[in-house]
Structures are given as structure tokens and as C-alpha cells.
Short mmCIF file of C-alpha atoms in Angstrom, two decimals:
data_model
loop_
_atom_site.label_atom_id
_atom_site.label_comp_id
_atom_site.label_asym_id
_atom_site.label_seq_id
_atom_site.Cartn_x
_atom_site.Cartn_y
_atom_site.Cartn_z
CA UNK A 1 0.00 0.00 0.00
CA UNK A 2 1.71 3.25 -1.13
CA UNK A 3 2.10 6.23 1.17
CA UNK A 4 -0.43 8.95 0.41
CA UNK A 5 1.23 12.29 -0.50
CA UNK A 6 -1.00 14.18 1.95
CA UNK A 7 0.35 12.15 4.87
CA UNK A 8 3.95 13.08 4.05
CA UNK A 9 3.20 16.73 3.28
CA UNK A 10 0.99 17.37 6.33
CA UNK A 11 3.56 15.58 8.48
CA UNK A 12 6.22 18.03 7.29
CA UNK A 13 3.96 20.96 8.22
CA UNK A 14 3.41 19.68 11.78
CA UNK A 15 7.07 18.80 12.27
CA UNK A 16 8.14 22.30 11.24
CA UNK A 17 5.48 23.86 13.45
CA UNK A 18 6.90 22.02 16.45
CA UNK A 19 10.47 22.88 15.44
CA UNK A 20 10.11 26.59 14.67
CA UNK A 21 8.08 27.43 17.75
CA UNK A 22 11.10 26.40 19.88
CA UNK A 23 14.50 26.42 18.14
CA UNK A 24 14.58 30.05 16.83
CA UNK A 25 14.33 31.23 20.45
CA UNK A 26 17.04 28.92 21.78
CA UNK A 27 19.89 31.37 21.09
CA UNK A 28 18.13 34.12 23.07
CA UNK A 29 17.54 31.69 25.96
CA UNK A 30 21.22 30.72 26.00
CA UNK A 31 22.30 34.36 25.93
CA UNK A 32 19.78 35.99 28.27
CA UNK A 33 18.93 33.22 30.73
CA UNK A 34 22.09 31.08 30.81
CA UNK A 35 24.39 34.07 30.09
CA UNK A 36 26.57 32.26 27.52
CA UNK A 37 29.09 34.05 25.29
CA UNK A 38 28.80 34.08 21.50
CA UNK A 39 31.28 31.23 20.96
CA UNK A 40 29.44 29.00 23.45
CA UNK A 41 26.08 29.76 21.84
CA UNK A 42 27.56 28.89 18.45
CA UNK A 43 28.86 25.61 19.86
CA UNK A 44 25.46 24.59 21.31
CA UNK A 45 23.58 25.50 18.12
CA UNK A 46 26.25 23.82 16.03
CA UNK A 47 25.98 20.63 18.12
CA UNK A 48 22.22 20.60 17.65
CA UNK A 49 22.52 20.94 13.89
CA UNK A 50 25.35 18.40 13.70
CA UNK A 51 23.35 15.85 15.68
CA UNK A 52 20.60 16.24 13.10
CA UNK A 53 22.23 16.94 9.76
CA UNK A 54 25.60 15.40 10.61
CA UNK A 55 24.03 12.09 11.62
CA UNK A 56 21.71 11.89 8.63
CA UNK A 57 23.99 9.32 7.03
CA UNK A 58 23.33 6.94 9.94
CA UNK A 59 19.61 7.70 9.86
CA UNK A 60 19.60 7.08 6.13
CA UNK A 61 21.40 3.76 6.52
CA UNK A 62 18.97 2.67 9.27
CA UNK A 63 16.07 3.71 7.05
CA UNK A 64 17.41 1.55 4.22
CA UNK A 65 17.80 -1.46 6.53
CA UNK A 66 14.93 -1.19 9.02
CA UNK A 67 12.25 0.59 7.01
CA UNK A 68 10.93 4.12 6.93
CA UNK A 69 7.96 3.70 9.28
CA UNK A 70 10.06 2.55 12.23
CA UNK A 71 12.57 5.34 11.78
CA UNK A 72 9.93 8.06 11.52
CA UNK A 73 8.18 6.95 14.71
CA UNK A 74 11.46 6.46 16.58
CA UNK A 75 12.53 9.96 15.51
CA UNK A 76 9.35 11.41 17.01
CA UNK A 77 10.04 9.69 20.34
CA UNK A 78 13.65 10.94 20.48
CA UNK A 79 12.65 14.51 19.64
CA UNK A 80 10.02 14.47 22.40
CA UNK A 81 12.75 13.41 24.85
CA UNK A 82 14.95 16.26 23.62
CA UNK A 83 12.22 18.86 24.13
CA UNK A 84 11.51 17.46 27.60
CA UNK A 85 15.18 18.00 28.50
CA UNK A 86 14.96 21.61 27.26
CA UNK A 87 11.74 22.20 29.15
CA UNK A 88 12.48 20.47 32.45
CA UNK A 89 16.21 21.09 32.86
CA UNK A 90 17.56 24.49 33.74
CA UNK A 91 21.28 23.67 33.58
CA UNK A 92 23.65 23.99 30.64
CA UNK A 93 24.24 20.24 30.61
CA UNK A 94 20.52 19.47 30.25
CA UNK A 95 20.16 22.09 27.54
CA UNK A 96 23.06 20.60 25.56
CA UNK A 97 21.59 17.11 25.99
CA UNK A 98 18.16 18.33 24.93
CA UNK A 99 19.55 20.16 21.91
CA UNK A 100 21.47 17.05 20.83
CA UNK A 101 18.49 14.72 21.29
CA UNK A 102 16.32 17.14 19.33
CA UNK A 103 18.81 16.90 16.48
CA UNK A 104 19.10 13.10 16.67
CA UNK A 105 15.31 12.81 16.37
CA UNK A 106 15.45 14.75 13.11
CA UNK A 107 18.37 12.61 11.90
CA UNK A 108 16.13 9.55 12.27
CA UNK A 109 12.91 10.70 10.64
CA UNK A 110 14.08 13.20 7.99
CA UNK A 111 16.07 10.79 5.73
CA UNK A 112 13.15 8.36 5.82
CA UNK A 113 10.75 11.08 4.71
CA UNK A 114 13.16 12.21 1.95
CA UNK A 115 13.40 8.62 0.73
CA UNK A 116 9.62 8.22 0.61
CA UNK A 117 9.22 11.54 -1.23
CA UNK A 118 11.94 10.57 -3.73
CA UNK A 119 10.18 7.25 -4.42
CA UNK A 120 6.81 8.95 -4.70
CA UNK A 121 8.22 11.55 -7.10
CA UNK A 122 9.99 8.96 -9.25
CA UNK A 123 6.79 6.93 -9.61
CA UNK A 124 4.80 10.05 -10.45
CA UNK A 125 7.39 11.26 -12.98
CA UNK A 126 7.33 7.87 -14.69
CA UNK A 127 3.59 8.35 -15.23
CA UNK A 128 4.13 11.79 -16.74
CA UNK A 129 2.80 13.63 -13.68
CA UNK A 130 4.65 15.68 -11.04
CA UNK A 131 8.42 15.34 -11.13
CA UNK A 132 10.65 14.38 -8.22
CA UNK A 133 11.95 17.95 -7.93
CA UNK A 134 8.39 19.27 -7.84
CA UNK A 135 7.52 16.90 -4.99
CA UNK A 136 10.53 18.15 -3.03
CA UNK A 137 9.38 21.70 -3.75
CA UNK A 138 5.90 20.80 -2.46
CA UNK A 139 7.49 19.32 0.65
CA UNK A 140 9.28 22.64 1.20
CA UNK A 141 6.04 24.61 0.73
CA UNK A 142 4.13 22.53 3.27
CA UNK A 143 7.08 22.63 5.64
CA UNK A 144 7.31 26.40 5.39
CA UNK A 145 3.60 26.68 6.20
CA UNK A 146 4.52 25.17 9.55
CA UNK A 147 7.54 27.46 9.69
CA UNK A 148 5.21 30.48 9.35
CA UNK A 149 3.02 29.37 12.23
CA UNK A 150 5.88 28.13 14.43
CA UNK A 151 7.75 31.42 15.11
CA UNK A 152 4.47 33.30 15.35
CA UNK A 153 3.18 30.88 17.97
CA UNK A 154 6.54 30.98 19.76
CA UNK A 155 6.52 34.79 19.80
CA UNK A 156 2.99 34.82 21.19
CA UNK A 157 4.02 32.38 23.94
CA UNK A 158 7.43 33.90 24.72
CA UNK A 159 5.97 35.56 27.80
CA UNK A 160 5.49 32.18 29.50
CA UNK A 161 9.20 31.40 29.08
CA UNK A 162 11.31 29.30 26.75
CA UNK A 163 11.07 26.16 28.88
CA UNK A 164 7.27 26.18 28.82
CA UNK A 165 7.36 26.61 25.03
CA UNK A 166 9.70 23.59 24.78
CA UNK A 167 7.16 21.47 26.69
CA UNK A 168 4.41 22.56 24.30
CA UNK A 169 6.72 21.59 21.43
CA UNK A 170 7.09 18.15 22.98
CA UNK A 171 3.30 17.80 23.04
CA UNK A 172 3.16 18.66 19.32
CA UNK A 173 5.52 15.79 18.49
CA UNK A 174 3.60 13.40 20.75
CA UNK A 175 0.44 14.14 18.75
CA UNK A 176 2.32 13.85 15.44
CA UNK A 177 3.78 10.48 16.44
CA UNK A 178 0.37 9.13 17.44
CA UNK A 179 -1.19 10.22 14.14
CA UNK A 180 1.65 8.75 12.09
CA UNK A 181 1.52 5.52 14.09
CA UNK A 182 -2.16 5.26 13.18
CA UNK A 183 -2.06 6.20 9.50
CA UNK A 184 1.44 5.41 8.20
CA UNK A 185 0.99 2.05 6.43
CA UNK A 186 2.75 -0.96 7.90
CA UNK A 187 3.84 -1.95 4.41
CA UNK A 188 5.07 1.52 3.44
CA UNK A 189 7.56 1.07 0.58
CA UNK A 190 11.13 1.22 1.81
CA UNK A 191 14.29 1.14 -0.29
CA UNK A 192 16.11 -2.13 -0.58
CA UNK A 193 18.87 -2.80 1.97
CA UNK A 194 22.33 -1.58 1.21
CA UNK A 195 23.86 -4.11 -1.20
CA UNK A 196 26.83 -6.20 -0.13
CA UNK A 197 30.07 -4.53 -0.99
CA UNK A 198 28.59 -1.05 -0.62
CA UNK A 199 29.32 0.52 2.74
CA UNK A 200 29.45 4.13 3.80
CA UNK A 201 33.14 4.34 2.95
CA UNK A 202 32.45 3.23 -0.62
CA UNK A 203 30.18 6.22 -1.12
CA UNK A 204 33.03 8.60 -0.44
CA UNK A 205 35.34 6.93 -2.94
CA UNK A 206 33.21 8.65 -5.56
CA UNK A 207 35.28 11.81 -5.84
CA UNK A 208 32.63 13.69 -7.80
CA UNK A 209 29.97 12.96 -5.17
CA UNK A 210 32.41 13.92 -2.43
CA UNK A 211 33.08 17.23 -4.20
CA UNK A 212 29.35 17.79 -4.64
CA UNK A 213 28.44 17.23 -0.97
CA UNK A 214 31.39 19.38 0.15
CA UNK A 215 30.30 22.30 -2.03
CA UNK A 216 26.64 21.73 -1.14
CA UNK A 217 27.50 21.93 2.60
CA UNK A 218 27.69 25.72 2.22
CA UNK A 219 23.91 25.69 1.66
CA UNK A 220 23.04 24.41 5.12
CA UNK A 221 25.79 26.44 6.79
CA UNK A 222 24.57 29.64 5.13
CA UNK A 223 20.87 29.06 5.76
CA UNK A 224 21.60 28.12 9.37
CA UNK A 225 22.80 31.68 9.96
CA UNK A 226 19.15 32.63 10.34
CA UNK A 227 19.57 31.18 13.84
CA UNK A 228 23.09 32.36 14.72
CA UNK A 229 24.03 35.45 12.69
CA UNK A 230 20.61 37.01 12.06
CA UNK A 231 19.91 37.64 15.80
CA UNK A 232 23.30 39.37 16.02
CA UNK A 233 22.42 41.73 13.16
CA UNK A 234 19.03 42.49 14.73
CA UNK A 235 20.74 43.30 18.05
CA UNK A 236 23.31 45.53 16.28
CA UNK A 237 20.53 47.50 14.61
CA UNK A 238 18.71 48.12 17.91
CA UNK A 239 16.07 45.41 17.55
CA UNK A 240 15.08 42.68 20.01
CA UNK A 241 13.84 39.09 20.16
CA UNK A 242 10.35 40.11 19.07
CA UNK A 243 11.79 41.13 15.68
CA UNK A 244 12.87 37.53 15.02
CA UNK A 245 9.38 36.13 14.43
CA UNK A 246 8.58 38.54 11.54
CA UNK A 247 11.91 37.65 9.91
CA UNK A 248 11.09 33.95 9.94
CA UNK A 249 7.61 34.72 8.69
CA UNK A 250 9.06 36.65 5.75
CA UNK A 251 11.26 33.67 4.89
CA UNK A 252 8.39 31.23 5.18
CA UNK A 253 5.94 33.33 3.16
CA UNK A 254 8.52 33.67 0.39
CA UNK A 255 8.93 29.90 0.26
CA UNK A 256 5.18 29.29 0.29
CA UNK A 257 4.48 31.74 -2.54
CA UNK A 258 7.62 31.37 -4.66
CA UNK A 259 8.98 27.84 -4.10
CA UNK A 260 6.97 26.11 -6.84
CA UNK A 261 7.41 28.85 -9.50
CA UNK A 262 11.13 29.08 -8.70
CA UNK A 263 11.50 25.29 -8.89
CA UNK A 264 9.87 25.29 -12.35
CA UNK A 265 12.08 28.18 -13.48
CA UNK A 266 15.22 26.52 -12.11
CA UNK A 267 14.35 23.29 -13.91
CA UNK A 268 13.85 25.23 -17.16
CA UNK A 269 17.22 26.96 -16.68
CA UNK A 270 18.96 23.65 -16.04
CA UNK A 271 20.76 22.70 -12.87
CA UNK A 272 24.13 23.71 -14.38
CA UNK A 273 23.08 27.37 -14.15
CA UNK A 274 20.42 27.44 -11.46
CA UNK A 275 22.39 25.78 -8.66
CA UNK A 276 25.38 28.20 -8.84
CA UNK A 277 22.87 31.06 -9.03
CA UNK A 278 21.26 29.93 -5.77
CA UNK A 279 24.59 29.97 -3.95
CA UNK A 280 25.43 33.37 -5.45
CA UNK A 281 22.19 34.85 -4.06
CA UNK A 282 23.11 33.63 -0.60
CA UNK A 283 26.52 35.26 -0.91
CA UNK A 284 24.88 38.54 -1.93
CA UNK A 285 22.70 38.45 1.21
CA UNK A 286 25.74 38.36 3.49
CA UNK A 287 27.51 40.96 1.36
CA UNK A 288 24.59 43.36 1.82
CA UNK A 289 24.95 43.17 5.61
CA UNK A 290 28.74 43.53 5.33
CA UNK A 291 28.26 46.84 3.53
CA UNK A 292 25.93 48.25 6.21
CA UNK A 293 27.54 46.77 9.35
CA UNK A 294 30.31 49.41 9.84
CA UNK A 295 27.76 52.25 9.80
CA UNK A 296 25.25 53.39 12.42
CA UNK A 297 21.82 51.78 12.22
CA UNK A 298 19.17 53.66 10.27
CA UNK A 299 16.22 55.21 12.14
CA UNK A 300 12.85 53.53 12.64
CA UNK A 301 11.95 50.33 10.86
CA UNK A 302 14.65 51.05 8.27
CA UNK A 303 17.16 49.75 10.81
CA UNK A 304 15.95 46.25 9.91
CA UNK A 305 16.54 46.72 6.16
CA UNK A 306 19.90 44.84 6.11
CA UNK A 307 18.37 41.94 8.07
CA UNK A 308 15.37 41.79 5.73
CA UNK A 309 17.70 41.85 2.70
CA UNK A 310 19.68 38.97 4.19
CA UNK A 311 16.53 36.94 4.88
CA UNK A 312 15.10 37.53 1.40
CA UNK A 313 18.28 36.62 -0.50
CA UNK A 314 19.02 33.59 1.70
CA UNK A 315 15.46 32.37 1.16
CA UNK A 316 15.55 32.86 -2.61
CA UNK A 317 18.82 30.93 -2.71
CA UNK A 318 17.21 28.24 -0.54
CA UNK A 319 14.26 27.97 -2.95
CA UNK A 320 16.67 27.21 -5.79
CA UNK A 321 19.29 25.04 -4.09
CA UNK A 322 17.14 22.74 -1.94
CA UNK A 323 14.90 21.04 -4.56
CA UNK A 324 17.60 20.97 -7.24
CA UNK A 325 20.22 19.57 -4.85
CA UNK A 326 17.84 16.89 -3.57
CA UNK A 327 16.84 15.97 -7.11
CA UNK A 328 20.46 15.47 -8.15
CA UNK A 329 21.27 12.90 -5.44
CA UNK A 330 19.69 9.92 -7.30
CA UNK A 331 21.95 10.70 -10.28
CA UNK A 332 24.91 9.88 -8.03
CA UNK A 333 23.25 6.97 -6.20
CA UNK A 334 21.98 5.18 -9.29
CA UNK A 335 20.37 1.90 -8.24
CA UNK A 336 21.98 2.01 -4.81
CA UNK A 337 20.28 2.80 -1.49
CA UNK A 338 18.96 6.36 -1.53
CA UNK A 339 18.76 6.80 2.24
CA UNK A 340 22.53 6.62 2.70
CA UNK A 341 23.14 9.10 -0.11
CA UNK A 342 20.62 11.61 1.23
CA UNK A 343 22.17 11.06 4.64
CA UNK A 344 25.65 11.81 3.32
CA UNK A 345 24.41 15.02 1.69
CA UNK A 346 22.89 16.25 4.95
CA UNK A 347 25.80 15.04 7.09
CA UNK A 348 28.27 17.18 5.16
CA UNK A 349 26.09 20.21 5.89
CA UNK A 350 25.87 19.28 9.55
CA UNK A 351 29.64 19.07 9.85
CA UNK A 352 29.96 22.45 8.12
CA UNK A 353 27.49 24.02 10.56
CA UNK A 354 29.26 22.57 13.61
CA UNK A 355 32.76 23.63 12.54
CA UNK A 356 31.61 26.91 11.01
CA UNK A 357 29.45 28.00 13.94
CA UNK A 358 32.23 27.38 16.45
CA UNK A 359 34.66 29.39 14.33
CA UNK A 360 32.10 32.08 13.59
CA UNK A 361 30.63 32.46 17.10
CA UNK A 362 33.51 34.50 18.47
CA UNK A 363 33.96 36.39 15.21
CA UNK A 364 30.34 37.54 15.28
CA UNK A 365 31.03 39.45 18.50
CA UNK A 366 32.91 41.94 16.30
CA UNK A 367 29.66 42.65 14.41
CA UNK A 368 28.29 44.32 17.55
CA UNK A 369 31.15 46.83 17.76
CA UNK A 370 30.96 49.90 15.53
CA UNK A 371 33.77 50.29 13.05
CA UNK A 372 35.31 48.61 10.01
CA UNK A 373 35.77 45.30 11.87
CA UNK A 374 32.01 44.89 12.04
CA UNK A 375 32.00 43.88 8.36
CA UNK A 376 34.56 41.09 8.81
CA UNK A 377 32.24 38.24 9.92
CA UNK A 378 29.76 39.05 7.17
CA UNK A 379 32.51 39.13 4.55
CA UNK A 380 33.68 35.70 5.69
CA UNK A 381 30.09 34.44 5.52
CA UNK A 382 29.69 35.79 1.98
CA UNK A 383 32.87 34.06 0.82
CA UNK A 384 31.56 30.57 1.74
CA UNK A 385 28.57 30.32 -0.65
CA UNK A 386 30.46 32.34 -3.26
CA UNK A 387 33.17 29.65 -3.31
CA UNK A 388 30.50 26.96 -3.63
CA UNK A 389 28.90 28.75 -6.56
CA UNK A 390 32.22 28.66 -8.43
CA UNK A 391 32.87 25.02 -7.45
CA UNK A 392 29.43 23.93 -8.65
CA UNK A 393 30.15 25.26 -12.13
CA UNK A 394 32.92 22.67 -12.46
CA UNK A 395 31.23 19.83 -10.56
CA UNK A 396 27.95 19.98 -12.48
CA UNK A 397 29.75 20.07 -15.82
CA UNK A 398 31.46 16.80 -14.89
CA UNK A 399 28.18 15.31 -13.62
CA UNK A 400 26.61 16.19 -16.95
CA UNK A 401 29.28 14.16 -18.73
CA UNK A 402 28.77 11.24 -16.33
CA UNK A 403 25.00 11.22 -16.95
CA UNK A 404 25.38 11.49 -20.72
CA UNK A 405 27.66 8.42 -20.96
CA UNK A 406 25.08 5.85 -19.69
CA UNK A 407 22.35 7.63 -21.63
CA UNK A 408 24.34 7.25 -24.85
CA UNK A 409 25.12 3.63 -24.05
#
């Protein structure tokens, strides 16, 4: 019995609702309540992302071997435990444990969902209906609908405290797990187990795939700056935590309204041009803040103009890179297990976020001090996706040649 598209799409909405009502406010909790410095905040947020994205490769492998249903339900349970640690523990150790468990939960259920969507899209494309990339774009649209409601709900509840919000987030995932346990089919199609002779190390002997995931890692690192660097820019400009929710709503509304048209346009352009363009837009977002950072903040709402520019350009780049990047993974995997390949793609991004956030956390402190040095962290941030844009030009040209050889044969 095939998985119904509505079950996967609505599941993504609820998961993002539970995520975005809690995690965007974690940095403020670490800074204001636990009084952590910028480098320590970067480390905690980096650990959370690494435990999710960095461990995707293990979640993908488990999904290939044990089945998608088990991994999705197990991921819900682990994320509930993580939110309970955030909500019930007031010490740094409990917060770190909760953040890590929250990430591990995502590492379990997200590769399984990506695998099911890839299978659904491939079957639909074979019938001449929606393509695989369009299904991933739809997944992003439904997810961003939850991302619109999540920060708004979190901002409305911020008066009751971060820990109380984390407990409400745990309740959201309890409900989601119960619904999925009831409606996710027992015989949901799962990819075949990893063939003998193909282990995780074999994947990384493919130099072109290794180059692709390394360059693609800049996508997650850059987009993750909505949680680490964006609050710093809002603070520099005289804003506060209440300005965060509108920023996330802008990003989510852009995805909801533009994701599908942009995905169609990117497909028409061809991935050889659209993917580098997506990374270039992200670089321009950081460059815009770098130009304004050394100067005094503008009066009134105009003080948020650099932050809004950053959010808009990061989101437009996200709308291009995410569906195209996900759609390209099966070209590398071929007939092999998709879960491991999607896991490897996400794991590279998780490693980039962990290493990059630790290095960037202390550097971002300079952005709060007036003067030329305030532009330095933003210049560094702009250089990362810019380098990936250039690298993708070479990588995708070689992938094109690889694809054309079997097609000709």
C-alpha cells in the first residue's frame, strides 16, 4: 500500500510547526537566561545541527535497513525526549543534551521522509505527472507553512518562558507520532537494503559525489545563519527578540508563494546554471549586511533593512538550491540505497554548521562593535557560498558528462 502524498506533506507541516516554535528562540535563551558568550552559543547551536544533519547518514542507513515507518516513529520519540530536556532542565548540561536529542530525532525521521518523497516523485514522474523535484518543492512549501506558524506561535508564547514553550513543542511531536503511528501504512515502501560490498566508505570513494556534498555543505551552513548570525544583526541595529518572528515569517511566506514557480524556473534553466545562481544569491545576502555593518543603524523600521535583505536573499537561494540539490542525489546513487546518499548530503552540511558556527561564534562578536571590523564576519560568511557557486560550475559540468555516458550507451 503506497504512502499517500497528503500524509507526508501534512507531516512536514506539523514537524516544522513544532520545530520553529522552539529552536529560533534557543539562542536568546542561551544568551539571556544562561548568560553564555557568542562562541558558546555557536557551539550549542552547532551541536544541535550536527546531531541532526551530521548524523543523517546513519539515519539514512537505518532507514534503508529497518524501514521508513520505524525510523519516523522512533525519531518522534527521540525529539520528544529532547524537548523534555529543554523544558524540564535548567542547567547547561541538560540544555546541551536536549539540543542534541532534538537533532538526533530529526536525523532519524528526515532521511526516511526524503526517501519516501523521492520514491513517490519517481513513480509520479514515470507516469508523466509531477516530477521528483516538484515533490521536493511541495514538501518545502508545506514545511514552510509550519515554519510560518511556528515562530508566530513561539513569539505569542514567549511571555510564558522558553522552557514552557519547549514542553508545548514536545506535546506537538507526541500528537504527530500518534497520528503517524495510526495512518502510516505498515507496508510503506522502503528502499532495498544496502547491497553487499557497498558501505558508507564506498560512497566517499566517488570523488565527484564527495566534491558535490562538500560544495553543497555551504547551503546548510549559510541558511543556518538565520539562527546564529541574524539575531546578532538584529541586536546591532537596535532590535530585540520580538523582531525575530517577523523575519522567519518573511522567509516562510517567500517559500510558500515562490517555491513552486522558482522550482519550475530553475528546472527550465537547467541545474548547471540554477544551482550556482542559488549559492550566489546567498553570498549577496551576506555581502549586503557587510556593507551596512560598519555604519550606524538607520532610524525607525529602516534599521531592519539589512536583516530583511539577508533573509530575502538567503530564502531565494534556498528555494533554488534545496529542490535541485535533492533531485540530483539519485543521479549519483543510481540503483543504490537512496537513504545513505541523502544522509551523506545532509551530514556534510551538519559538519559544516558545527565547525563553522564554532569558528564564527567569536567572530560575530565583532559585528556588535561599531567600526570597520564589524563587516569582517559578514565578509567571511559571503565568501563561503560564493566559493561553492564557483565550485558547482565545475562539478555539475562533470556530472553532466557522467550522466550522458550511460544515456548514450
